[in-house]
mmCIF file of C-alpha atoms and ligand atoms in Angstrom:
data_model
loop_
_atom_site.group_PDB
_atom_site.id
_atom_site.type_symbol
_atom_site.label_atom_id
_atom_site.label_comp_id
_atom_site.label_asym_id
_atom_site.label_seq_id
_atom_site.Cartn_x
_atom_site.Cartn_y
_atom_site.Cartn_z
ATOM 1 C CA MET A 1 60.890 5.355 20.129
ATOM 2 C CA THR A 2 64.624 5.263 20.535
ATOM 3 C CA GLU A 3 66.768 4.205 23.387
ATOM 4 C CA ILE A 4 67.207 6.758 26.167
ATOM 5 C CA LEU A 5 70.812 7.329 27.141
ATOM 6 C CA PRO A 6 71.902 9.148 30.271
ATOM 7 C CA LYS A 7 71.689 12.891 29.835
ATOM 8 C CA ASP A 8 74.129 15.182 31.619
ATOM 9 C CA THR A 9 76.828 12.517 31.529
ATOM 10 C CA LYS A 10 79.209 14.899 33.296
ATOM 11 C CA THR A 11 77.149 14.855 36.492
ATOM 12 C CA LEU A 12 76.582 11.118 36.205
ATOM 13 C CA LYS A 13 80.336 10.615 35.869
ATOM 14 C CA ALA A 14 80.901 12.842 38.917
ATOM 15 C CA ALA A 15 78.441 10.686 40.880
ATOM 16 C CA VAL A 16 80.175 7.496 39.741
ATOM 17 C CA ASP A 17 83.607 8.897 40.641
ATOM 18 C CA ALA A 18 82.395 10.083 44.036
ATOM 19 C CA ILE A 19 80.929 6.656 44.831
ATOM 20 C CA ASN A 20 84.085 4.958 43.599
ATOM 21 C CA ALA A 21 86.269 7.168 45.772
ATOM 22 C CA SER A 22 84.196 6.568 48.929
ATOM 23 C CA ASP A 23 85.108 3.730 51.271
ATOM 24 C CA ARG A 24 82.182 4.218 53.626
ATOM 25 C CA LEU A 25 78.687 4.803 52.283
ATOM 26 C CA LEU A 26 75.268 5.204 53.841
ATOM 27 C CA LEU A 27 72.505 4.412 51.387
ATOM 28 C CA THR A 28 68.941 5.528 51.877
ATOM 29 C CA CYS A 29 65.716 6.197 49.969
ATOM 30 C CA HIS A 30 62.321 7.774 50.560
ATOM 31 C CA VAL A 31 60.028 6.801 53.429
ATOM 32 C CA LYS A 32 57.296 4.249 52.608
ATOM 33 C CA PRO A 33 59.727 2.649 50.183
ATOM 34 C CA ASP A 34 58.345 1.043 47.025
ATOM 35 C CA GLY A 35 59.942 -1.476 44.685
ATOM 36 C CA ASP A 36 61.992 1.157 42.893
ATOM 37 C CA ALA A 37 63.280 2.815 46.066
ATOM 38 C CA LEU A 38 64.269 -0.446 47.744
ATOM 39 C CA GLY A 39 65.396 -2.215 44.582
ATOM 40 C CA SER A 40 67.678 0.728 43.785
ATOM 41 C CA LEU A 41 69.029 0.905 47.323
ATOM 42 C CA LEU A 42 69.686 -2.829 47.596
ATOM 43 C CA GLY A 43 70.999 -3.160 44.037
ATOM 44 C CA LEU A 44 73.558 -0.407 44.511
ATOM 45 C CA GLY A 45 74.299 -1.480 48.094
ATOM 46 C CA LEU A 46 75.100 -5.067 47.080
ATOM 47 C CA ALA A 47 77.361 -3.851 44.267
ATOM 48 C CA LEU A 48 79.233 -1.632 46.746
ATOM 49 C CA LYS A 49 79.494 -4.471 49.246
ATOM 50 C CA ASP A 50 80.834 -6.824 46.571
ATOM 51 C CA ALA A 51 83.456 -4.175 45.820
ATOM 52 C CA GLY A 52 84.589 -4.333 49.453
ATOM 53 C CA LYS A 53 83.100 -1.025 50.631
ATOM 54 C CA ASP A 54 81.663 -0.395 54.086
ATOM 55 C CA VAL A 55 77.950 -0.012 53.314
ATOM 56 C CA THR A 56 74.999 0.812 55.551
ATOM 57 C CA PHE A 57 71.528 0.159 54.125
ATOM 58 C CA PHE A 58 69.267 2.602 55.943
ATOM 59 C CA ILE A 59 65.526 3.110 55.698
ATOM 60 C CA GLU A 60 63.446 4.785 58.342
ATOM 61 C CA ASP A 61 60.473 2.417 58.115
ATOM 62 C CA PRO A 62 60.717 -1.339 57.995
ATOM 63 C CA ALA A 63 60.480 -2.690 54.448
ATOM 64 C CA PRO A 64 56.951 -3.785 53.535
ATOM 65 C CA ASP A 65 56.393 -7.554 53.672
ATOM 66 C CA THR A 66 55.925 -7.767 49.905
ATOM 67 C CA LEU A 67 59.467 -6.436 49.373
ATOM 68 C CA GLN A 68 61.219 -8.622 51.955
ATOM 69 C CA PHE A 69 62.107 -11.097 49.195
ATOM 70 C CA LEU A 70 64.512 -8.620 47.600
ATOM 71 C CA PRO A 71 68.089 -9.926 47.898
ATOM 72 C CA GLY A 72 69.978 -8.012 50.561
ATOM 73 C CA ALA A 73 66.836 -7.022 52.510
ATOM 74 C CA GLN A 74 68.442 -8.692 55.558
ATOM 75 C CA TYR A 75 71.014 -5.865 55.645
ATOM 76 C CA LEU A 76 68.406 -3.105 56.067
ATOM 77 C CA VAL A 77 68.636 -1.156 59.312
ATOM 78 C CA ASN A 78 66.424 1.616 60.640
ATOM 79 C CA GLU A 79 68.987 3.152 62.960
ATOM 80 C CA VAL A 80 72.409 4.578 62.257
ATOM 81 C CA ALA A 81 75.228 5.878 64.468
ATOM 82 C CA ASN A 82 74.957 9.443 65.711
ATOM 83 C CA PRO A 83 77.196 11.132 64.777
ATOM 84 C CA LEU A 84 77.953 9.288 61.554
ATOM 85 C CA PRO A 85 81.449 7.839 61.277
ATOM 86 C CA GLU A 86 83.923 10.207 59.636
ATOM 87 C CA LYS A 87 83.991 10.403 55.864
ATOM 88 C CA THR A 88 80.590 8.901 55.268
ATOM 89 C CA THR A 89 79.122 9.425 51.820
ATOM 90 C CA LEU A 90 75.348 9.645 51.908
ATOM 91 C CA VAL A 91 73.704 8.223 48.784
ATOM 92 C CA VAL A 92 70.017 9.082 48.398
ATOM 93 C CA LEU A 93 68.011 6.973 45.969
ATOM 94 C CA ASP A 94 64.635 7.601 44.350
ATOM 95 C CA CYS A 95 64.226 10.790 46.375
ATOM 96 C CA ASN A 96 65.433 14.362 46.049
ATOM 97 C CA GLU A 97 63.590 16.079 48.846
ATOM 98 C CA PRO A 98 65.362 15.976 52.211
ATOM 99 C CA HIS A 99 62.239 15.542 54.331
ATOM 100 C CA ARG A 100 61.258 12.427 52.364
ATOM 101 C CA ILE A 101 64.231 10.537 53.823
ATOM 102 C CA GLY A 102 62.474 10.726 57.179
ATOM 103 C CA LYS A 103 62.963 12.235 60.597
ATOM 104 C CA GLN A 104 66.747 11.839 60.649
ATOM 105 C CA ALA A 105 67.226 13.520 57.282
ATOM 106 C CA GLN A 106 68.607 16.788 58.581
ATOM 107 C CA ARG A 107 71.356 15.338 60.727
ATOM 108 C CA LEU A 108 72.362 12.786 58.082
ATOM 109 C CA ILE A 109 72.730 15.612 55.591
ATOM 110 C CA GLU A 110 74.724 17.703 58.046
ATOM 111 C CA GLN A 111 76.971 14.866 59.179
ATOM 112 C CA ALA A 112 77.740 13.315 55.803
ATOM 113 C CA SER A 113 80.988 14.390 54.205
ATOM 114 C CA LEU A 114 79.517 14.038 50.738
ATOM 115 C CA ILE A 115 76.009 13.567 49.336
ATOM 116 C CA VAL A 116 75.124 11.827 46.088
ATOM 117 C CA ILE A 117 71.533 11.914 44.887
ATOM 118 C CA LEU A 118 70.322 9.543 42.191
ATOM 119 C CA ASP A 119 66.693 10.211 41.347
ATOM 120 C CA HIS A 120 64.029 10.643 38.701
ATOM 121 C CA HIS A 121 61.267 12.592 40.458
ATOM 122 C CA LEU A 122 60.069 15.880 39.033
ATOM 123 C CA SER A 123 61.269 18.322 41.626
ATOM 124 C CA GLN A 124 61.180 22.064 41.809
ATOM 125 C CA ILE A 125 63.481 22.333 44.822
ATOM 126 C CA PRO A 126 66.869 20.742 44.248
ATOM 127 C CA PHE A 127 67.921 18.827 47.385
ATOM 128 C CA CYS A 128 71.170 20.690 47.930
ATOM 129 C CA ALA A 129 69.891 24.130 47.044
ATOM 130 C CA ASP A 130 67.519 23.890 49.966
ATOM 131 C CA PRO A 131 68.528 26.930 52.057
ATOM 132 C CA LYS A 132 68.116 24.893 55.207
ATOM 133 C CA THR A 133 70.706 22.280 54.233
ATOM 134 C CA LYS A 134 73.497 24.393 52.731
ATOM 135 C CA HIS A 135 75.570 21.282 52.254
ATOM 136 C CA PRO A 136 78.662 22.115 50.237
ATOM 137 C CA HIS A 137 79.517 18.710 48.837
ATOM 138 C CA CYS A 138 76.552 17.437 46.948
ATOM 139 C CA ILE A 139 76.270 15.747 43.559
ATOM 140 C CA SER A 140 72.724 15.632 42.383
ATOM 141 C CA TYR A 141 71.882 13.481 39.363
ATOM 142 C CA ILE A 142 68.173 13.857 38.662
ATOM 143 C CA PHE A 143 66.757 12.592 35.397
ATOM 144 C CA PRO A 144 62.943 12.900 35.365
ATOM 145 C CA ASP A 145 62.620 11.352 31.899
ATOM 146 C CA ILE A 146 63.865 7.990 33.044
ATOM 147 C CA PHE A 147 61.265 5.461 34.206
ATOM 148 C CA ALA A 148 62.999 4.275 37.395
ATOM 149 C CA ALA A 149 65.787 5.204 39.788
ATOM 150 C CA GLY A 150 66.878 1.586 39.263
ATOM 151 C CA ALA A 151 67.827 2.496 35.684
ATOM 152 C CA ILE A 152 70.184 5.207 36.966
ATOM 153 C CA VAL A 153 71.694 2.712 39.397
ATOM 154 C CA LEU A 154 72.316 0.324 36.501
ATOM 155 C CA TRP A 155 74.144 3.113 34.632
ATOM 156 C CA VAL A 156 76.180 3.838 37.766
ATOM 157 C CA ILE A 157 77.201 0.206 38.320
ATOM 158 C CA LYS A 158 78.107 -0.119 34.646
ATOM 159 C CA GLY A 159 80.016 3.164 34.871
ATOM 160 C CA LEU A 160 81.979 1.682 37.749
ATOM 161 C CA GLY A 161 82.694 -1.370 35.620
ATOM 162 C CA TRP A 162 81.524 -3.697 38.356
ATOM 163 C CA PRO A 163 79.790 -7.060 37.775
ATOM 164 C CA ILE A 164 75.996 -7.331 37.822
ATOM 165 C CA THR A 165 75.309 -10.377 39.985
ATOM 166 C CA GLU A 166 72.005 -12.259 40.002
ATOM 167 C CA ASP A 167 71.058 -10.533 43.274
ATOM 168 C CA ILE A 168 71.792 -7.071 41.887
ATOM 169 C CA ALA A 169 69.916 -7.878 38.676
ATOM 170 C CA THR A 170 66.884 -9.067 40.671
ATOM 171 C CA ASN A 171 66.741 -5.815 42.638
ATOM 172 C CA LEU A 172 67.062 -3.590 39.601
ATOM 173 C CA TYR A 173 64.550 -5.647 37.632
ATOM 174 C CA ALA A 174 62.073 -5.274 40.532
ATOM 175 C CA ALA A 175 62.739 -1.523 40.509
ATOM 176 C CA ILE A 176 61.942 -1.236 36.805
ATOM 177 C CA LEU A 177 58.912 -3.524 36.987
ATOM 178 C CA SER A 178 57.489 -1.477 39.901
ATOM 179 C CA ASP A 179 57.947 1.983 38.466
ATOM 180 C CA THR A 180 56.761 1.130 34.953
ATOM 181 C CA GLY A 181 53.669 -0.516 36.486
ATOM 182 C CA CYS A 182 54.653 -3.829 34.865
ATOM 183 C CA PHE A 183 55.585 -2.029 31.637
ATOM 184 C CA ARG A 184 52.154 -0.380 31.382
ATOM 185 C CA HIS A 185 52.825 3.238 32.425
ATOM 186 C CA SER A 186 53.527 6.064 29.977
ATOM 187 C CA ASN A 187 57.202 6.008 30.998
ATOM 188 C CA THR A 188 57.674 2.527 29.495
ATOM 189 C CA ASN A 189 59.965 2.694 26.480
ATOM 190 C CA GLU A 190 62.545 0.781 24.520
ATOM 191 C CA THR A 191 65.184 1.426 27.166
ATOM 192 C CA ALA A 192 62.979 -0.128 29.857
ATOM 193 C CA PHE A 193 62.724 -3.336 27.829
ATOM 194 C CA ARG A 194 66.419 -3.319 26.892
ATOM 195 C CA MET A 195 67.457 -2.868 30.508
ATOM 196 C CA ALA A 196 64.965 -5.459 31.724
ATOM 197 C CA GLY A 197 66.313 -7.871 29.099
ATOM 198 C CA ASP A 198 69.853 -7.141 30.199
ATOM 199 C CA LEU A 199 68.933 -7.787 33.837
ATOM 200 C CA VAL A 200 67.194 -11.055 32.928
ATOM 201 C CA ALA A 201 70.373 -12.050 31.077
ATOM 202 C CA HIS A 202 72.199 -11.380 34.356
ATOM 203 C CA GLY A 203 69.925 -13.730 36.277
ATOM 204 C CA ALA A 204 66.751 -11.802 37.231
ATOM 205 C CA ASN A 205 63.747 -14.135 37.029
ATOM 206 C CA PRO A 206 60.739 -12.185 35.661
ATOM 207 C CA TYR A 207 58.146 -14.720 36.749
ATOM 208 C CA ALA A 208 59.553 -15.012 40.273
ATOM 209 C CA VAL A 209 59.775 -11.225 40.735
ATOM 210 C CA ALA A 210 56.275 -10.624 39.334
ATOM 211 C CA ASN A 211 54.877 -13.344 41.608
ATOM 212 C CA LYS A 212 56.516 -11.867 44.683
ATOM 213 C CA LEU A 213 55.389 -8.343 43.847
ATOM 214 C CA TYR A 214 51.863 -8.930 42.563
ATOM 215 C CA GLN A 215 50.641 -12.417 43.518
ATOM 216 C CA ASN A 216 51.540 -12.148 47.127
ATOM 217 C CA TYR A 217 48.778 -10.184 48.871
ATOM 218 C CA SER A 218 47.310 -11.013 52.269
ATOM 219 C CA LEU A 219 43.658 -11.967 52.613
ATOM 220 C CA CYS A 220 43.211 -8.871 54.819
ATOM 221 C CA ARG A 221 44.319 -6.721 51.897
ATOM 222 C CA GLN A 222 41.671 -8.205 49.638
ATOM 223 C CA HIS A 223 39.016 -7.698 52.343
ATOM 224 C CA LEU A 224 40.068 -4.062 52.628
ATOM 225 C CA LEU A 225 39.921 -3.687 48.847
ATOM 226 C CA GLY A 226 36.349 -5.016 48.944
ATOM 227 C CA LEU A 227 35.352 -2.321 51.438
ATOM 228 C CA VAL A 228 37.197 0.422 49.595
ATOM 229 C CA LEU A 229 35.668 -0.491 46.227
ATOM 230 C CA ARG A 230 32.207 0.198 47.670
ATOM 231 C CA THR A 231 33.195 3.877 47.890
ATOM 232 C CA ILE A 232 33.903 4.164 44.174
ATOM 233 C CA GLU A 233 32.452 7.276 42.545
ATOM 234 C CA VAL A 234 33.046 9.308 39.425
ATOM 235 C CA LYS A 235 32.638 13.043 38.854
ATOM 236 C CA ARG A 236 32.714 15.409 35.891
ATOM 237 C CA GLN A 237 31.204 13.036 33.327
ATOM 238 C CA GLY A 238 33.375 10.240 34.625
ATOM 239 C CA LYS A 239 36.663 12.061 34.151
ATOM 240 C CA ILE A 240 37.465 12.070 37.870
ATOM 241 C CA GLY A 241 37.392 8.803 39.763
ATOM 242 C CA LEU A 242 37.568 8.528 43.541
ATOM 243 C CA LEU A 243 38.153 5.866 46.168
ATOM 244 C CA GLN A 244 38.368 6.304 49.926
ATOM 245 C CA ALA A 245 39.580 4.232 52.857
ATOM 246 C CA THR A 246 38.576 5.120 56.388
ATOM 247 C CA PRO A 247 40.143 4.076 59.714
ATOM 248 C CA GLU A 248 37.134 1.842 60.276
ATOM 249 C CA MET A 249 37.815 -0.096 57.064
ATOM 250 C CA PHE A 250 41.359 -0.824 58.258
ATOM 251 C CA ARG A 251 39.982 -1.951 61.625
ATOM 252 C CA ILE A 252 37.322 -4.236 60.120
ATOM 253 C CA SER A 253 39.623 -5.822 57.552
ATOM 254 C CA GLY A 254 42.686 -6.094 59.771
ATOM 255 C CA ALA A 255 44.776 -4.701 56.909
ATOM 256 C CA THR A 256 47.590 -2.194 57.377
ATOM 257 C CA GLU A 257 48.467 0.960 55.483
ATOM 258 C CA HIS A 258 51.071 -1.025 53.523
ATOM 259 C CA ASP A 259 48.285 -3.163 52.067
ATOM 260 C CA THR A 260 46.892 -0.462 49.777
ATOM 261 C CA ASP A 261 49.499 -0.715 47.038
ATOM 262 C CA ASP A 262 47.880 0.150 43.689
ATOM 263 C CA PHE A 263 44.339 0.592 45.044
ATOM 264 C CA VAL A 264 44.301 3.796 42.999
ATOM 265 C CA GLY A 265 44.714 1.621 39.900
ATOM 266 C CA CYS A 266 41.234 0.220 40.556
ATOM 267 C CA VAL A 267 39.743 3.601 39.681
ATOM 268 C CA ARG A 268 42.314 4.737 37.125
ATOM 269 C CA CYS A 269 41.399 1.724 34.972
ATOM 270 C CA ILE A 270 37.816 2.970 34.408
ATOM 271 C CA ASP A 271 37.425 3.862 30.715
ATOM 272 C CA THR A 272 36.293 7.480 31.170
ATOM 273 C CA VAL A 273 38.678 8.382 34.015
ATOM 274 C CA GLU A 274 41.491 10.879 33.423
ATOM 275 C CA VAL A 275 42.299 11.680 37.068
ATOM 276 C CA ALA A 276 42.183 8.938 39.689
ATOM 277 C CA ILE A 277 42.249 9.660 43.409
ATOM 278 C CA PHE A 278 42.667 7.329 46.357
ATOM 279 C CA ILE A 279 42.237 8.986 49.734
ATOM 280 C CA LYS A 280 43.516 6.900 52.607
ATOM 281 C CA GLU A 281 42.794 7.788 56.218
ATOM 282 C CA VAL A 282 44.588 5.145 58.259
ATOM 283 C CA TYR A 283 44.512 7.107 61.505
ATOM 284 C CA ALA A 284 41.691 9.527 62.208
ATOM 285 C CA GLY A 285 42.582 12.966 60.864
ATOM 286 C CA GLN A 286 45.722 11.794 58.986
ATOM 287 C CA VAL A 287 45.255 11.387 55.275
ATOM 288 C CA SER A 288 47.512 10.254 52.484
ATOM 289 C CA VAL A 289 46.423 10.703 48.898
ATOM 290 C CA SER A 290 47.497 8.882 45.741
ATOM 291 C CA LEU A 291 46.893 10.646 42.437
ATOM 292 C CA ARG A 292 47.119 9.163 38.948
ATOM 293 C CA SER A 293 46.281 10.468 35.507
ATOM 294 C CA LYS A 294 46.153 8.979 32.051
ATOM 295 C CA SER A 295 47.120 11.690 29.599
ATOM 296 C CA PHE A 296 47.061 15.485 29.934
ATOM 297 C CA PHE A 297 46.535 16.113 33.646
ATOM 298 C CA ASN A 298 49.719 16.867 35.620
ATOM 299 C CA VAL A 299 49.114 15.306 39.035
ATOM 300 C CA ALA A 300 52.647 16.193 40.258
ATOM 301 C CA LYS A 301 51.683 19.851 39.970
ATOM 302 C CA LEU A 302 48.470 19.232 41.884
ATOM 303 C CA ALA A 303 50.244 17.240 44.611
ATOM 304 C CA LYS A 304 52.763 20.049 45.011
ATOM 305 C CA GLU A 305 49.975 22.423 45.974
ATOM 306 C CA PHE A 306 49.395 20.147 48.972
ATOM 307 C CA GLY A 307 53.073 19.843 49.858
ATOM 308 C CA GLY A 308 53.566 16.549 48.011
ATOM 309 C CA GLY A 309 55.143 15.605 44.727
ATOM 310 C CA GLY A 310 55.854 12.859 42.239
ATOM 311 C CA HIS A 311 55.650 12.413 38.497
ATOM 312 C CA PHE A 312 53.378 13.825 35.783
ATOM 313 C CA HIS A 313 51.068 10.788 35.819
ATOM 314 C CA ALA A 314 51.658 9.535 39.377
ATOM 315 C CA ALA A 315 51.982 11.625 42.517
ATOM 316 C CA GLY A 316 50.797 11.929 46.090
ATOM 317 C CA PHE A 317 50.754 13.879 49.311
ATOM 318 C CA ARG A 318 49.976 13.628 53.030
ATOM 319 C CA LYS A 319 47.777 16.008 54.938
ATOM 320 C CA THR A 320 45.931 16.426 58.214
ATOM 321 C CA GLY A 321 42.168 16.237 57.888
ATOM 322 C CA THR A 322 39.551 13.578 57.317
ATOM 323 C CA ALA A 323 39.107 11.728 54.044
ATOM 324 C CA ALA A 324 35.809 13.566 53.500
ATOM 325 C CA GLU A 325 37.394 16.997 54.003
ATOM 326 C CA ILE A 326 40.319 16.302 51.681
ATOM 327 C CA ARG A 327 37.899 14.895 49.108
ATOM 328 C CA GLU A 328 36.033 18.206 48.973
ATOM 329 C CA ILE A 329 39.158 20.351 48.681
ATOM 330 C CA LEU A 330 40.664 18.098 46.026
ATOM 331 C CA LEU A 331 37.499 17.942 43.943
ATOM 332 C CA ASN A 332 37.263 21.733 43.940
ATOM 333 C CA LYS A 333 40.890 22.098 42.826
ATOM 334 C CA ILE A 334 40.619 19.463 40.115
ATOM 335 C CA ASN A 335 37.350 20.904 38.856
ATOM 336 C CA ALA A 336 39.018 24.302 38.596
ATOM 337 C CA CYS A 337 41.937 22.758 36.645
ATOM 338 C CA PHE A 338 39.492 21.102 34.243
ATOM 339 C CA LYS A 339 37.637 24.399 33.775
ATOM 340 C CA ASP A 340 40.946 26.132 32.977
ATOM 341 C CA SER A 341 41.902 23.513 30.427
ATOM 342 C CA GLU A 342 38.424 23.646 28.840
ATOM 343 C CA THR A 343 38.630 27.439 28.566
ATOM 344 C CA ALA A 344 42.074 27.089 27.022
ATOM 345 C CA ASP A 345 40.648 24.663 24.424
ATOM 346 C CA ALA A 346 37.761 26.973 23.526
HETATM 347 MN MN1 MN B 1 60.991 5.706 41.499
#
């Protein structure tokens, strides 16, 4: 396995130049931000701030408690001026679908003078080619083969020739640790370790970041996990694993929807499982689904059929309906996919 270098260096250079030339920038990422989304946003934001730029760190939802430790989290705001100040460059991180920025996406896109997208999600609809946006000034750097948006941000900061401070390194290290699943996912490669090593050399503390991200759960979360684990079931000779959370489980445990990080991992880790599903119904009739796979099953493709998206081995979607209803529809679809692949093998 060799080191991955940025592909399409022309577009990356255009993104770097555009960021360099902007004095006022509005940074944002996808809703329900994870460690990669926030680490990328804060890492780039702090570098821009250090360089004397006017930076707004915008996310629609408040950052989850487990990510509040990230340096620069105190700068996050969930409201921005309307209209945006003149000559605002919108930088979108870890996201290349307009609606995933949140409810204000459309006006931010329309009001920004320039848009730069730095992302690694598999996406069929390029952000700026969306007929609804028609934004003329958009630089879209999307590299699905790279393990984290944080890695792209590191390339950008290095391209700008700016220093990597301890705070920036901590954010980007958290981004890489999150999106490689602690260096366990299939996207983990030599570059991930090289970059992580580089960030540690710049002051990121691996033990401190890992503790904050993974040894920092509330008791409510563990109570919820206990309830959810009782729903565990496998289908198709154990190849499909399922977990469900109902509104009642959230009520009983006192946990919130942010407390379910990596619940899907509790079913993916079963030896026979290829496709893991976690169906979460926080509010009655509103479901969000996490999908994971181990080898051949493309869950991004499946999620897309439900209006969601993600990566080959990790994806998700939101839908109206109860957990039980979505479970039925999903099982039928996945069973059909398995049948197709079995026919193809025969
Ligand atoms: Mn990511």
